[in-house]
C-alpha cells in the first residue's frame, strides 16, 4: 500500500499533475486556451471602448469633427447650385466657367488626389464597418440554425399529434350509420317522381 501511495504521490502529489503537464507539452489545454482567448477579446473591446468613449473636451476636436463633415455635402450642394445658377443667370455662370478654365492642369490633379484620398479613406472606413456587421451577422448563424431546428421539431411533433388525434369535425361514418340519410334514400326510391325535399 505504501508503494502505491509513493507512486501516486510522485505522479499526482505536491499539487501537480505530471500526466497533464506532459500532455500539455504536445497539446494546448483547451480550458486555459479559452480563458486566454476571452482575456484577449475583453482587452480588445476595452481598448475600442476607451477610444470611442473618450469625451472630447477641447474646442479644437469639435471644430475638426465639424470640418470633417463639411466636404461631401458642400461638393454635392455646390454642384447642384451650379446647375441652378446656369439657369438663373447664364452670363454670371459663363463668366465663372471662364475663370475655372484658367485653372492650371497640375492644380486639377492635386484637387483630384485630395478628393480621391478623402473619399477613399471614407470608403475604407465604411467597408470595415460593413465587414464588422457581416461578421456579427455570421456569428448569429449557429443560433438561427438551432432555432430553425427547434421550430421544425415542434412543427413535426404537432403534425404527428394532429394526425394521431381523431378528427372531431369530420368523423368517419358510413352511410349505414346515418338513419336520416337511409330514410331519405328510401323515400326517394319509393316515389321516383316526387321531390324528397318537398318540392313540386
XYZ file of N, CA and C in Angstrom:
600
model
N 0.818 -1.191 0.000
C 0.000 0.000 0.000
C 0.862 1.255 0.000
N 1.964 1.173 0.778
C 2.862 2.323 0.820
C 3.535 2.550 -0.512
N 3.783 1.471 -1.259
C 4.399 1.608 -2.587
C 3.457 2.315 -3.549
N 2.186 1.942 -3.492
C 1.195 2.590 -4.364
C 1.062 4.071 -4.004
N 1.047 4.365 -2.681
C 0.966 5.768 -2.274
C 2.187 6.553 -2.741
N 3.339 5.926 -2.707
C 4.557 6.601 -3.148
C 4.515 6.898 -4.648
N 4.052 5.894 -5.426
C 3.984 6.080 -6.890
C 2.956 7.160 -7.243
N 1.774 7.063 -6.623
C 0.740 8.067 -6.910
C 1.159 9.448 -6.425
N 1.872 9.500 -5.291
C 2.351 10.789 -4.807
C 3.392 11.390 -5.730
N 4.224 10.528 -6.345
C 5.223 11.026 -7.284
C 4.571 11.562 -8.556
N 3.453 10.920 -8.962
C 2.790 11.348 -10.206
C 1.854 12.521 -9.964
N 1.006 12.408 -8.922
C -0.030 13.416 -8.701
C 0.212 14.272 -7.472
N 1.244 14.025 -6.713
C 1.437 14.711 -5.445
C 1.986 16.112 -5.602
N 2.041 16.810 -4.482
C 2.606 18.159 -4.469
C 1.783 19.176 -5.216
N 0.483 18.906 -5.398
C -0.351 19.851 -6.137
C -0.076 19.873 -7.628
N 0.633 18.882 -8.144
C 0.960 18.832 -9.571
C 0.352 17.591 -10.190
N 0.154 17.641 -11.472
C -0.335 16.503 -12.224
C 0.647 16.292 -13.368
N 1.538 15.319 -13.202
C 2.603 15.105 -14.178
C 2.034 14.696 -15.518
N 0.982 13.873 -15.515
C 0.394 13.434 -16.785
C -0.182 14.622 -17.564
N -0.900 15.488 -16.841
C -1.470 16.653 -17.525
C -0.377 17.586 -18.029
N 0.627 17.834 -17.225
C 1.705 18.722 -17.637
C 2.458 18.149 -18.833
N 2.610 16.838 -18.874
C 3.280 16.216 -20.020
C 2.419 16.318 -21.266
N 1.106 16.098 -21.119
C 0.217 16.189 -22.283
C 0.158 17.613 -22.820
N 0.258 18.607 -21.938
C 0.187 19.993 -22.386
C 1.416 20.423 -23.162
N 2.465 19.626 -23.119
C 3.625 19.915 -23.967
C 3.265 19.699 -25.432
N 2.398 18.701 -25.692
C 2.055 18.337 -27.064
C 0.721 18.921 -27.519
N -0.155 19.221 -26.574
C -1.478 19.733 -26.932
C -1.873 20.821 -25.945
N -2.424 21.924 -26.478
C -2.811 23.047 -25.625
C -3.977 22.658 -24.730
N -3.920 23.138 -23.522
C -5.034 22.944 -22.594
C -6.213 23.772 -23.104
N -7.318 23.102 -23.415
C -8.453 23.788 -24.037
C -9.049 24.839 -23.107
N -9.147 24.523 -21.832
C -9.743 25.473 -20.893
C -8.876 26.717 -20.742
N -7.573 26.528 -20.590
C -6.690 27.684 -20.457
C -6.626 28.477 -21.760
N -6.687 27.773 -22.909
C -6.719 28.480 -24.189
C -7.972 29.330 -24.330
N -9.116 28.793 -23.881
C -10.355 29.571 -23.932
C -10.275 30.785 -23.013
N -9.668 30.592 -21.847
C -9.521 31.732 -20.932
C -8.631 32.814 -21.526
N -7.552 32.398 -22.211
C -6.678 33.385 -22.853
C -7.406 34.105 -23.987
N -8.228 33.355 -24.728
C -8.992 33.976 -25.817
C -9.989 34.994 -25.277
N -10.657 34.653 -24.187
C -11.614 35.580 -23.579
C -10.898 36.832 -23.084
N -9.738 36.632 -22.446
C -8.982 37.790 -21.946
C -8.543 38.692 -23.096
N -8.134 38.077 -24.223
C -7.714 38.864 -25.381
C -8.880 39.663 -25.946
N -10.041 39.028 -26.072
C -11.207 39.742 -26.616
C -11.660 40.855 -25.680
N -11.644 40.575 -24.389
C -12.045 41.618 -23.442
C -11.084 42.797 -23.488
N -9.782 42.525 -23.632
C -8.814 43.612 -23.718
C -9.040 44.435 -24.991
N -9.312 43.741 -26.125
C -9.558 44.463 -27.379
C -10.816 45.310 -27.283
N -11.899 44.736 -26.717
C -13.135 45.501 -26.577
C -12.954 46.677 -25.633
N -12.181 46.474 -24.573
C -11.931 47.583 -23.649
C -11.156 48.700 -24.333
N -10.195 48.315 -25.199
C -9.422 49.329 -25.916
C -10.314 50.106 -26.877
N -11.153 49.377 -27.644
C -12.063 50.063 -28.566
C -13.032 50.953 -27.807
N -13.558 50.439 -26.700
C -14.482 51.242 -25.908
C -13.823 52.490 -25.351
N -12.555 52.356 -24.932
C -11.851 53.530 -24.415
C -11.614 54.557 -25.507
N -11.372 54.089 -26.745
C -11.133 55.026 -27.840
C -12.393 55.805 -28.189
N -13.544 55.105 -28.193
C -14.776 55.763 -28.620
C -15.520 56.431 -27.481
N -15.187 56.074 -26.239
C -15.908 56.654 -25.110
C -15.227 57.890 -24.550
N -14.068 58.257 -25.080
C -13.386 59.441 -24.580
C -14.201 60.687 -24.910
N -14.462 61.472 -23.902
C -15.201 62.716 -24.114
C -14.246 63.765 -24.671
N -14.643 64.344 -25.806
C -13.796 65.377 -26.404
C -14.063 66.688 -25.659
N -13.039 67.159 -24.985
C -13.202 68.333 -24.143
C -12.884 69.632 -24.884
N -11.927 69.578 -25.810
C -11.455 70.814 -26.422
C -12.310 71.281 -27.579
N -12.257 72.592 -27.817
C -12.981 73.153 -28.961
C -12.344 72.729 -30.273
N -11.024 72.441 -30.250
C -10.342 72.051 -31.485
C -10.882 70.724 -32.009
N -11.099 69.758 -31.096
C -11.644 68.466 -31.523
C -13.025 68.619 -32.126
N -13.847 69.446 -31.508
C -15.190 69.667 -32.053
C -15.131 70.367 -33.400
N -14.202 71.305 -33.552
C -14.076 72.008 -34.831
C -13.609 71.064 -35.942
N -12.659 70.170 -35.620
C -12.171 69.214 -36.624
C -13.274 68.238 -37.014
N -14.052 67.768 -36.034
C -15.168 66.881 -36.355
C -16.180 67.569 -37.258
N -16.462 68.828 -36.973
C -17.404 69.569 -37.817
C -16.838 69.764 -39.221
N -15.524 70.056 -39.322
C -14.915 70.252 -40.639
C -14.891 68.955 -41.437
N -14.746 67.819 -40.765
C -14.745 66.538 -41.468
C -16.097 66.224 -42.082
N -17.145 66.794 -41.538
C -18.485 66.533 -42.082
C -18.863 67.478 -43.227
N -18.064 68.486 -43.476
C -18.455 69.505 -44.462
C -18.181 69.162 -45.923
N -17.028 68.540 -46.298
C -16.698 68.454 -47.732
C -17.737 67.769 -48.598
N -18.258 66.632 -48.183
C -19.202 65.911 -49.040
C -20.490 66.689 -49.277
N -21.161 67.199 -48.237
C -22.367 67.984 -48.552
C -22.065 69.260 -49.308
N -20.908 69.890 -49.045
C -20.586 71.116 -49.775
C -20.393 70.837 -51.258
N -19.694 69.730 -51.587
C -19.486 69.403 -53.006
C -20.805 69.065 -53.690
N -21.656 68.285 -53.001
C -22.932 67.903 -53.607
C -23.827 69.127 -53.810
N -23.977 69.939 -52.762
C -24.839 71.111 -52.878
C -24.249 72.161 -53.811
N -22.900 72.276 -53.837
C -22.270 73.223 -54.757
C -22.507 72.855 -56.212
N -22.432 71.549 -56.527
C -22.692 71.108 -57.907
C -24.134 71.414 -58.306
N -25.079 71.114 -57.407
C -26.478 71.445 -57.707
C -26.663 72.952 -57.846
N -25.934 73.725 -57.027
C -26.023 75.178 -57.125
C -25.524 75.703 -58.464
N -24.494 75.040 -59.031
C -24.012 75.448 -60.358
C -25.089 75.255 -61.415
N -25.821 74.162 -61.360
C -26.905 73.942 -62.321
C -27.985 75.011 -62.171
N -28.322 75.324 -60.936
C -29.343 76.345 -60.709
C -28.863 77.709 -61.206
N -27.596 78.049 -60.924
C -27.074 79.350 -61.363
C -26.997 79.433 -62.883
N -26.732 78.318 -63.556
C -26.695 78.330 -65.022
C -28.063 78.646 -65.601
N -29.130 78.215 -64.914
C -30.478 78.510 -65.416
C -30.937 79.912 -65.010
N -30.518 80.367 -63.833
C -30.993 81.668 -63.350
C -30.249 82.814 -64.026
N -28.902 82.711 -64.084
C -28.089 83.794 -64.650
C -27.003 83.179 -65.530
N -27.300 82.906 -66.799
C -26.317 82.241 -67.670
C -25.042 83.056 -67.864
N -25.142 84.397 -67.894
C -23.952 85.222 -68.092
C -23.018 85.096 -66.887
N -23.583 85.176 -65.699
C -22.773 85.023 -64.487
C -22.104 83.654 -64.456
N -22.867 82.611 -64.824
C -22.334 81.251 -64.825
C -21.213 81.115 -65.858
N -21.395 81.701 -67.061
C -20.375 81.593 -68.110
C -19.091 82.309 -67.698
N -19.229 83.449 -67.032
C -18.027 84.165 -66.594
C -17.270 83.361 -65.540
N -17.963 82.671 -64.650
C -17.289 81.826 -63.650
C -16.629 80.626 -64.301
N -17.268 80.059 -65.308
C -16.660 78.926 -66.003
C -15.409 79.359 -66.768
N -15.389 80.598 -67.268
C -14.178 81.101 -67.915
C -13.044 81.195 -66.899
N -13.366 81.565 -65.678
C -12.348 81.605 -64.631
C -11.838 80.210 -64.294
N -12.740 79.227 -64.252
C -12.309 77.852 -63.960
C -11.435 77.322 -65.089
N -11.701 77.768 -66.338
C -10.886 77.314 -67.470
C -9.437 77.766 -67.345
N -9.186 78.810 -66.559
C -7.825 79.307 -66.382
C -7.043 78.554 -65.302
N -7.700 77.644 -64.586
C -7.002 76.871 -63.545
C -6.012 75.934 -64.223
N -4.738 75.912 -63.816
C -3.756 75.045 -64.470
C -4.034 73.568 -64.183
N -3.564 72.737 -65.110
C -3.839 71.301 -65.009
C -3.242 70.668 -63.747
N -2.005 71.027 -63.304
C -1.493 70.414 -62.059
C -2.394 70.660 -60.853
N -3.061 71.819 -60.830
C -3.961 72.088 -59.713
C -5.186 71.173 -59.758
N -5.631 70.852 -60.981
C -6.735 69.892 -61.107
C -6.310 68.513 -60.598
N -5.059 68.124 -60.941
C -4.560 66.828 -60.462
C -4.487 66.814 -58.934
N -4.021 67.915 -58.352
C -3.936 67.992 -56.896
C -5.326 67.900 -56.261
N -6.283 68.601 -56.838
C -7.641 68.535 -56.322
C -8.205 67.116 -56.441
N -7.946 66.465 -57.566
C -8.406 65.090 -57.746
C -7.793 64.142 -56.723
N -6.477 64.339 -56.440
C -5.825 63.484 -55.443
C -6.424 63.696 -54.061
N -6.674 64.966 -53.701
C -7.245 65.245 -52.382
C -8.629 64.620 -52.248
N -9.452 64.815 -53.270
C -10.810 64.260 -53.214
C -10.766 62.741 -53.196
N -9.867 62.159 -53.996
C -9.768 60.692 -54.032
C -9.336 60.132 -52.690
N -8.338 60.758 -52.066
C -7.899 60.268 -50.762
C -8.995 60.438 -49.713
N -9.698 61.553 -49.788
C -10.751 61.785 -48.800
C -11.842 60.734 -48.926
N -12.338 60.548 -50.152
C -13.397 59.566 -50.342
C -12.872 58.145 -50.206
N -11.581 57.931 -50.551
C -11.011 56.595 -50.368
C -10.945 56.215 -48.901
N -10.533 57.149 -48.050
C -10.497 56.876 -46.613
C -11.908 56.638 -46.082
N -12.837 57.432 -46.565
C -14.226 57.250 -46.134
C -14.750 55.889 -46.573
N -14.418 55.492 -47.820
C -14.855 54.195 -48.326
C -14.240 53.061 -47.512
N -12.965 53.200 -47.149
C -12.322 52.166 -46.349
C -12.972 52.052 -44.973
N -13.266 53.170 -44.344
C -13.913 53.132 -43.035
C -15.289 52.474 -43.127
N -16.063 52.844 -44.152
C -17.383 52.243 -44.315
C -17.270 50.758 -44.647
N -16.247 50.385 -45.450
C -16.049 48.973 -45.773
C -15.717 48.149 -44.542
N -14.874 48.691 -43.669
C -14.548 47.977 -42.439
C -15.766 47.855 -41.532
N -16.567 48.901 -41.480
C -17.789 48.832 -40.676
C -18.742 47.777 -41.237
N -18.831 47.700 -42.584
C -19.687 46.695 -43.215
C -19.188 45.285 -42.906
N -17.856 45.073 -42.990
C -17.309 43.759 -42.683
C -17.567 43.379 -41.228
N -17.494 44.352 -40.327
C -17.765 44.066 -38.925
C -19.217 43.639 -38.740
N -20.133 44.301 -39.446
C -21.542 43.926 -39.332
C -21.791 42.550 -39.928
N -21.102 42.236 -41.041
C -21.237 40.900 -41.623
C -20.732 39.841 -40.658
N -19.597 40.125 -40.001
C -19.052 39.177 -39.026
C -20.016 38.982 -37.858
N -20.662 40.057 -37.395
C -21.635 39.927 -36.323
C -22.835 39.096 -36.772
N -23.267 39.299 -38.017
C -24.385 38.509 -38.524
C -24.003 37.034 -38.653
N -22.777 36.773 -39.134
C -22.336 35.388 -39.256
C -22.197 34.720 -37.897
N -21.861 35.488 -36.874
C -21.750 34.912 -35.530
C -23.108 34.464 -35.012
N -24.192 35.027 -35.534
C -25.527 34.645 -35.101
C -26.083 33.461 -35.867
N -25.371 32.990 -36.903
C -25.878 31.893 -37.731
C -26.118 30.621 -36.921
N -25.175 30.173 -36.048
C -25.458 28.944 -35.287
C -26.720 29.038 -34.446
N -26.967 30.200 -33.835
C -28.175 30.359 -33.028
C -29.418 30.280 -33.903
N -29.352 30.894 -35.097
C -30.505 30.841 -36.006
C -30.758 29.409 -36.460
N -29.674 28.664 -36.764
C -29.829 27.265 -37.183
C -30.462 26.443 -36.070
N -30.018 26.653 -34.830
C -30.611 25.929 -33.705
C -32.081 26.275 -33.544
N -32.420 27.557 -33.716
C -33.830 27.963 -33.610
C -34.679 27.307 -34.698
N -34.130 27.247 -35.928
C -34.866 26.605 -37.020
C -35.073 25.122 -36.748
N -34.029 24.453 -36.219
C -34.178 23.029 -35.898
C -35.248 22.832 -34.831
N -35.258 23.703 -33.833
C -36.264 23.590 -32.779
C -37.666 23.799 -33.335
N -37.827 24.799 -34.201
C -39.143 25.061 -34.791
C -39.602 23.915 -35.677
N -38.674 23.344 -36.450
C -39.052 22.214 -37.305
C -39.426 20.993 -36.480
N -38.711 20.780 -35.363
C -39.056 19.659 -34.489
C -40.433 19.866 -33.878
N -40.741 21.108 -33.469
C -42.068 21.394 -32.934
C -43.144 21.209 -33.990
N -42.845 21.653 -35.224
C -43.812 21.507 -36.306
C -44.061 20.036 -36.619
N -42.981 19.247 -36.663
C -43.132 17.812 -36.935
C -43.893 17.143 -35.804
N -43.638 17.533 -34.565
C -44.354 16.958 -33.428
C -45.819 17.315 -33.432
N -46.142 18.572 -33.789
C -47.542 18.987 -33.809
C -48.311 18.299 -34.929
N -47.667 18.116 -36.095
C -48.362 17.436 -37.197
C -48.577 15.968 -36.869
N -47.607 15.333 -36.208
C -47.776 13.937 -35.808
C -48.894 13.806 -34.789
N -48.954 14.736 -33.848
C -50.009 14.712 -32.841
C -51.372 14.941 -33.482
N -51.435 15.866 -34.449
C -52.708 16.134 -35.120
C -53.164 14.933 -35.927
N -52.224 14.227 -36.559
C -52.599 13.043 -37.333
C -53.066 11.917 -36.430
N -52.520 11.823 -35.226
C -52.875 10.729 -34.335
C -54.204 10.957 -33.635
N -54.652 12.241 -33.532
C -55.914 12.525 -32.867
C -57.086 12.255 -33.807
N -58.266 11.844 -33.280
C -59.437 11.666 -34.136
C -59.958 13.015 -34.611
N -60.498 13.018 -35.817
C -60.990 14.260 -36.408
C -62.390 14.529 -35.869
N -62.505 15.599 -35.077
C -63.799 15.899 -34.465
C -64.752 16.534 -35.460
N -64.216 17.201 -36.470
C -65.081 17.905 -37.424
C -65.622 16.970 -38.494
N -64.885 15.951 -38.847
C -65.296 15.034 -39.908
C -65.184 13.605 -39.393
N -66.089 13.163 -38.579
C -65.998 11.783 -38.089
C -66.187 10.804 -39.231
N -65.453 9.722 -39.149
C -65.523 8.706 -40.207
C -66.794 7.878 -39.995
N -67.815 8.133 -40.795
C -69.088 7.420 -40.682
C -69.478 6.892 -42.039
N -70.014 5.727 -42.046
C -70.526 5.170 -43.297
C -71.987 5.572 -43.447
N -72.563 5.327 -44.622
C -73.960 5.678 -44.859
C -74.895 4.843 -44.001
N -74.452 3.653 -43.624
C -75.305 2.796 -42.801
C -75.434 3.324 -41.383
N -74.492 4.135 -40.932
C -74.534 4.685 -39.582
C -75.411 5.922 -39.480
N -75.991 6.409 -40.609
C -76.786 7.630 -40.611
C -78.241 7.262 -40.930
N -79.118 7.167 -39.921
C -80.513 6.750 -40.182
C -81.286 7.760 -41.011
N -81.002 9.058 -40.847
C -81.729 10.067 -41.608
C -81.424 9.946 -43.088
N -80.188 9.692 -43.425
C -79.821 9.515 -44.833
C -80.449 8.265 -45.416
N -80.538 7.231 -44.616
C -81.156 5.985 -45.087
C -82.638 6.190 -45.357
N -83.326 6.902 -44.451
C -84.750 7.179 -44.657
C -84.979 8.027 -45.898
N -84.155 9.007 -46.099
C -84.307 9.886 -47.270
C -84.122 9.112 -48.556
N -83.114 8.228 -48.586
C -82.888 7.420 -49.790
C -84.070 6.461 -50.033
N -84.618 5.914 -48.986
C -85.767 5.010 -49.149
C -86.978 5.759 -49.672
N -87.178 6.995 -49.159
C -88.309 7.804 -49.626
C -88.132 8.195 -51.082
N -86.906 8.495 -51.475
C -86.646 8.866 -52.863
C -86.829 7.669 -53.786
N -86.511 6.501 -53.331
C -86.657 5.304 -54.171
C -88.113 4.896 -54.315
N -88.949 5.088 -53.285
C -90.356 4.669 -53.351
C -91.196 5.618 -54.193
N -90.850 6.909 -54.227
C -91.566 7.891 -55.044
C -90.572 8.532 -55.995
N -90.324 7.922 -57.166
C -89.282 8.445 -58.061
C -89.615 9.786 -58.673
N -90.953 10.141 -58.801
C -91.294 11.412 -59.451
C -91.477 12.541 -58.462
N -91.422 12.288 -57.185
C -91.631 13.328 -56.174
C -90.293 13.784 -55.635
N -90.238 15.026 -55.275
C -89.010 15.581 -54.690
C -88.983 15.225 -53.210
N -88.005 14.465 -52.754
C -87.999 14.085 -51.339
C -87.836 15.261 -50.410
N -87.431 16.395 -50.927
C -87.275 17.584 -50.095
C -88.545 18.398 -49.995
N -89.585 17.962 -50.661
C -90.882 18.653 -50.530
C -91.187 19.551 -51.695
N -90.401 19.594 -52.714
C -90.657 20.473 -53.848
C -91.593 19.819 -54.843
N -92.111 20.575 -55.797
C -93.024 20.053 -56.811
C -92.305 19.770 -58.097
